[in-house]
Tab-separated table of C-alpha atoms in Angstrom:
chain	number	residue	atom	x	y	z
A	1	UNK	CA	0.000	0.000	0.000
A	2	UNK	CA	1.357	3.574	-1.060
A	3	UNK	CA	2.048	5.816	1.819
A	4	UNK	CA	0.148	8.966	2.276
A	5	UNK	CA	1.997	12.079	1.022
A	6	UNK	CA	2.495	15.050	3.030
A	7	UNK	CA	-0.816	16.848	1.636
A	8	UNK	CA	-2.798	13.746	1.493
A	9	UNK	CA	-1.599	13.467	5.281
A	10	UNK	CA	-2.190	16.784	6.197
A	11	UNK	CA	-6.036	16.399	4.763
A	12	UNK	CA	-6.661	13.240	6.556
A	13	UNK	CA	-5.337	15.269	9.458
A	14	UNK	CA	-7.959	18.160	8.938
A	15	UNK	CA	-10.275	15.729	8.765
A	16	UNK	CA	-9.713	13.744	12.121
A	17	UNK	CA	-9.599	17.319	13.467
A	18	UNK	CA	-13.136	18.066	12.136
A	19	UNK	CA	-14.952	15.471	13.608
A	20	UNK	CA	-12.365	15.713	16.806
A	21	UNK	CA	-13.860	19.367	16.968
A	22	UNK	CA	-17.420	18.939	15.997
A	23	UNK	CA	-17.665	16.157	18.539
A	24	UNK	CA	-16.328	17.773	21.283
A	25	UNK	CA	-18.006	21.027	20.608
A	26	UNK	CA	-21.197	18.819	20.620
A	27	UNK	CA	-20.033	17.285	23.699
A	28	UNK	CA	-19.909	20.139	25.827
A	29	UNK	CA	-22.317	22.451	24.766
A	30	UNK	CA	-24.964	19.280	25.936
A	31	UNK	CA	-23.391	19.394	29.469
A	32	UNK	CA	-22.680	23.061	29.445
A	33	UNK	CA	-24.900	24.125	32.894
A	34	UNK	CA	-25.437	27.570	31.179
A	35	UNK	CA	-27.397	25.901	28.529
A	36	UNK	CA	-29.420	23.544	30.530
A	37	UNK	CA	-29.952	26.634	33.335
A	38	UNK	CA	-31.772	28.759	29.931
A	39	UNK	CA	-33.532	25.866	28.293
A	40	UNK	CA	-34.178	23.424	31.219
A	41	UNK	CA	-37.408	22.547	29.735
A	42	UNK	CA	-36.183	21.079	26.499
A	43	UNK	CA	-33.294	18.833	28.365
A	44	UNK	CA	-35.816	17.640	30.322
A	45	UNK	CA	-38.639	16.731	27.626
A	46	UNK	CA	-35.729	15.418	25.541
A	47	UNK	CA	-33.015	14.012	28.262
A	48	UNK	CA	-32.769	10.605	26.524
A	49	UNK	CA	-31.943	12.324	23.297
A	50	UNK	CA	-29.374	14.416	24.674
A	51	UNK	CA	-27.699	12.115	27.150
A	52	UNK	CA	-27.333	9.692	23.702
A	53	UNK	CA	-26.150	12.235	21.660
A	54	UNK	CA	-23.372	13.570	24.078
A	55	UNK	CA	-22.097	10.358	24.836
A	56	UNK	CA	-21.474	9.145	21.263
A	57	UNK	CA	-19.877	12.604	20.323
A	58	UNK	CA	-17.762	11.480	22.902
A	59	UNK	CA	-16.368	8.587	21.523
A	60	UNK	CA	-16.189	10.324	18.284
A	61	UNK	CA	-13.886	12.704	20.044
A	62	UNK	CA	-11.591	9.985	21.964
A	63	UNK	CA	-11.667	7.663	18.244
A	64	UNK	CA	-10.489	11.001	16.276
A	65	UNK	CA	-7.608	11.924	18.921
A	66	UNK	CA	-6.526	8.529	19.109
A	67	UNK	CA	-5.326	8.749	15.265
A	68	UNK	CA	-3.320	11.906	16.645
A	69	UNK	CA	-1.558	10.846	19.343
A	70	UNK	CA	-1.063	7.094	18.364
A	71	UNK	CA	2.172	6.600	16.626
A	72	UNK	CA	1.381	3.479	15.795
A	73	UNK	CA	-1.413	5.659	13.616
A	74	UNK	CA	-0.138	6.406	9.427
A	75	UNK	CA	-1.730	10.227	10.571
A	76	UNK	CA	-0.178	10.663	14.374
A	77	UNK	CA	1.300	13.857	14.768
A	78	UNK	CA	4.589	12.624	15.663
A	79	UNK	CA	4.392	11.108	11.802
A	80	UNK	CA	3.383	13.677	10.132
A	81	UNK	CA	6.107	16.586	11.695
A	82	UNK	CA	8.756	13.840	11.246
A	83	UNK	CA	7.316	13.510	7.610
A	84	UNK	CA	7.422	17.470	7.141
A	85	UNK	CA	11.128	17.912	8.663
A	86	UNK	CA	12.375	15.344	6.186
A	87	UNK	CA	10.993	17.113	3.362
A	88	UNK	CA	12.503	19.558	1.245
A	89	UNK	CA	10.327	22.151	0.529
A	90	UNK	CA	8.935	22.406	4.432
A	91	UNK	CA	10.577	22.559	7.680
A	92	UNK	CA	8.796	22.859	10.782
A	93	UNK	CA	11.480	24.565	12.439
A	94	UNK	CA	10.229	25.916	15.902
A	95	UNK	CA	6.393	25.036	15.049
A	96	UNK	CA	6.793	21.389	16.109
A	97	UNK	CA	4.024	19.872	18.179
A	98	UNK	CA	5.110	17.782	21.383
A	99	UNK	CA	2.914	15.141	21.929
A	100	UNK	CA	3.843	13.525	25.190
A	101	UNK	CA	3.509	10.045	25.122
A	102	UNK	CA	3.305	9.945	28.817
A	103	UNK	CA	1.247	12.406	29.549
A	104	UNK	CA	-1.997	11.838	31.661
A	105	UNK	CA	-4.594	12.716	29.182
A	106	UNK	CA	-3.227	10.834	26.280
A	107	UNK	CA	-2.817	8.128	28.317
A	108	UNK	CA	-6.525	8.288	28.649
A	109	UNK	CA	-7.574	8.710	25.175
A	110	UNK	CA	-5.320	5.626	24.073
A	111	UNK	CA	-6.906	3.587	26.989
A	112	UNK	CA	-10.399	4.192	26.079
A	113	UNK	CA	-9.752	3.427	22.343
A	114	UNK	CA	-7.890	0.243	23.171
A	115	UNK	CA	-10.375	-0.764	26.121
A	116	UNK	CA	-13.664	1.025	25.945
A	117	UNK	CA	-14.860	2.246	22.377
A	118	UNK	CA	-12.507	0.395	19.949
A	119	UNK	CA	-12.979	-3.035	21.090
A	120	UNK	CA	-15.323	-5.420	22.100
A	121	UNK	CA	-13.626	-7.126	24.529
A	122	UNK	CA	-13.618	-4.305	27.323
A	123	UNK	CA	-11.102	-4.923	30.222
A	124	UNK	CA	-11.859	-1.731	31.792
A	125	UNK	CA	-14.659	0.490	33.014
A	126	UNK	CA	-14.936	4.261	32.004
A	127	UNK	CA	-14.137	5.131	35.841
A	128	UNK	CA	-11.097	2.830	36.044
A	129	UNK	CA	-9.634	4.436	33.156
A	130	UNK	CA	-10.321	7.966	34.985
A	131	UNK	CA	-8.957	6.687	37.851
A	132	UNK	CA	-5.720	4.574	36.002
A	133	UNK	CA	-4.645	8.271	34.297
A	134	UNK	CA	-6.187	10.682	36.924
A	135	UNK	CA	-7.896	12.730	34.143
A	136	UNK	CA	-11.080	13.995	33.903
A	137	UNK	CA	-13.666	15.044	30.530
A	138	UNK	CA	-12.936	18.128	31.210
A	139	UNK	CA	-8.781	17.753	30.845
A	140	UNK	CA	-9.102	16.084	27.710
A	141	UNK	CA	-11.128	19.366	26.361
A	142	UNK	CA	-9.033	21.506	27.322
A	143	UNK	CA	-5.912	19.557	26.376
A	144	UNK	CA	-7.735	19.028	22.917
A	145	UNK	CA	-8.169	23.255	22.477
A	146	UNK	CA	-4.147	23.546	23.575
A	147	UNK	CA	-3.562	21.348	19.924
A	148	UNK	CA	-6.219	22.295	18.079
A	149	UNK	CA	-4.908	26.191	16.482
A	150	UNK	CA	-1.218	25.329	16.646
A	151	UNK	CA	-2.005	22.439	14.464
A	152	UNK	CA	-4.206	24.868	12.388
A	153	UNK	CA	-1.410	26.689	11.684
A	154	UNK	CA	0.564	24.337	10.429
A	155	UNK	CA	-1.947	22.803	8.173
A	156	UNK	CA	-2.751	26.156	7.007
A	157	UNK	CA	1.349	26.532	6.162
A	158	UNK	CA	1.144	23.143	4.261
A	159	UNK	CA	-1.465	24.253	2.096
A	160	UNK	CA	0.827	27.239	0.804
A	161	UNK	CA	3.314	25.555	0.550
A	162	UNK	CA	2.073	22.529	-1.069
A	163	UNK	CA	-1.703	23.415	-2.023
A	164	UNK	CA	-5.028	22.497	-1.183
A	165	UNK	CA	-5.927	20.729	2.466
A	166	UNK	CA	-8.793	18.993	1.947
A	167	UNK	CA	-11.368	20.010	4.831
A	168	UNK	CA	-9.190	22.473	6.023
A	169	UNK	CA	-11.787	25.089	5.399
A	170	UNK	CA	-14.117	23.530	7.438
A	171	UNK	CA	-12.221	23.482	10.576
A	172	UNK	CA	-11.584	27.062	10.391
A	173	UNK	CA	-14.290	28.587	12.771
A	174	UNK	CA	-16.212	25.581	13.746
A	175	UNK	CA	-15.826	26.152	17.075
A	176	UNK	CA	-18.249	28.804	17.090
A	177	UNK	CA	-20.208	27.225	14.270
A	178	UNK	CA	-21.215	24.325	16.216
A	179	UNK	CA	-22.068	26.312	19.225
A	180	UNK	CA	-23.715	28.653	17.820
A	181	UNK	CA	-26.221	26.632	15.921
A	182	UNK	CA	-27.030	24.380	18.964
A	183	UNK	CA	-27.755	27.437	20.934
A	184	UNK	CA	-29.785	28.282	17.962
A	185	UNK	CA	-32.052	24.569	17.472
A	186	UNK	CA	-32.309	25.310	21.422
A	187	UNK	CA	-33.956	28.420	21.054
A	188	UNK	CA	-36.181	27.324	18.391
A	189	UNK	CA	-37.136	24.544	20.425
A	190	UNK	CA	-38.065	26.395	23.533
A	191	UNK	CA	-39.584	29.619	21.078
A	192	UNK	CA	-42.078	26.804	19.310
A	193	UNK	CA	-43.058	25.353	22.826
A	194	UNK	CA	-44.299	28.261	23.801
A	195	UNK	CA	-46.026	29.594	20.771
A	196	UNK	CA	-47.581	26.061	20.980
A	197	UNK	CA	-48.735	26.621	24.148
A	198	UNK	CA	-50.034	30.147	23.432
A	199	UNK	CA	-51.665	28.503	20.432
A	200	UNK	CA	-49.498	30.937	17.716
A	201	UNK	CA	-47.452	29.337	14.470
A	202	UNK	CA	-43.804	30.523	14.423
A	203	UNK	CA	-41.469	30.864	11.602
A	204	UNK	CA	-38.269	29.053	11.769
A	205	UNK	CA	-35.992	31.427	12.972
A	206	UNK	CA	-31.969	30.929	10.850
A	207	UNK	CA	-29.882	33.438	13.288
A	208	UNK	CA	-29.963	36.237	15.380
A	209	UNK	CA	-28.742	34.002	18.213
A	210	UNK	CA	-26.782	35.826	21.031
């Protein structure tokens, strides 16, 4: 099987990073307390739906890291900067991303993909794998957002240098993308249960959502 060049790489890596983002963006913004403080209503009537969808944007999130910060992964980060630095017309030069191999939170991610999500045969619970790399959710958001623009910018320095990165344009911005249109199917869920209940019809509304 051909190897994956370096733009063919650093698409696959946009990619990963898309659903990585989308995911967790999903993730949080269905466990965000702000948003189930303003539409409490709508978590409630629909707390199956929600409690599903977080929990498999989850595993999205730990199944699209995992092909990051696996170097046993063709697309791991430590692959593709190694791939960059040997090449002649790119050098990474001080823009090189240190993934840790031993730190906490990607111990985590790689121990839920080999133990939880990725395999049938589980050997450990999601709280044992908390408690094995003393992480929580929360660290592995906020460890994700630490990698998520510097690897932006090098993607986005690959594509001059070596054209087009497929799906790169859709990263760009999707953080408030994502947000901003759940906020907005919230608030067209709670506006139509009310105009329901006061017996009006309301247009879809497509924005305007603070």
């Amino acid at each position: 099987m051909n190897k994956l060049n370096i733009q063919d790489s650093a698409s696959s890596i946009a990619r990963s990073l898309y659903d990585a983002m989308t995911a967790i963006e999903v993730y949080s913004s269905f466990k965000s307390y702000e948003l189930h403080h303003e539409y409490d209503t709508q978590f409630e009537m629909y707390a199956q739906f929600f409690e599903s969808a977080a929990n498999h944007a989850f595993i999205t999130f730990i199944v699209s890291m995992h092909k990051f910060i696996d170097d046993k992964n063709s697309i791991s980060i430590k692959k593709f900067c190694n791939k960059l630095n040997d090449s002649e017309a790119y050098n990474l030069d001080g823009n090189i991303i240190s993934i840790d191999e031993n730190k906490n939170s990607w111990k985590a991610i790689i121990l839920f993909r080999q133990n939880l999500f990725g395999h049938s045969g589980c050997k450990l619970t999601e709280d044992e794998i908390y408690s094995r790399a003393s992480v929580s959710r929360n660290d592995l958001t906020m460890e994700f957002y630490e990698l998520y623009q510097p690897l932006i910018e090098i993607l986005e320095t690959v594509e001059n240098v070596y054209g087009s990165v497929k799906f790169l344009n859709d990263v760009r911005g999707l953080k408030s993308k994502t947000k901003f249109n759940i906020k907005l199917l919230l608030r067209n869920m709670k506006a139509g249960r009310a105009a329901r209940l006061e017996g009006k019809s309301l247009p879809f509304n497509d924005g305007g959502c603070n």
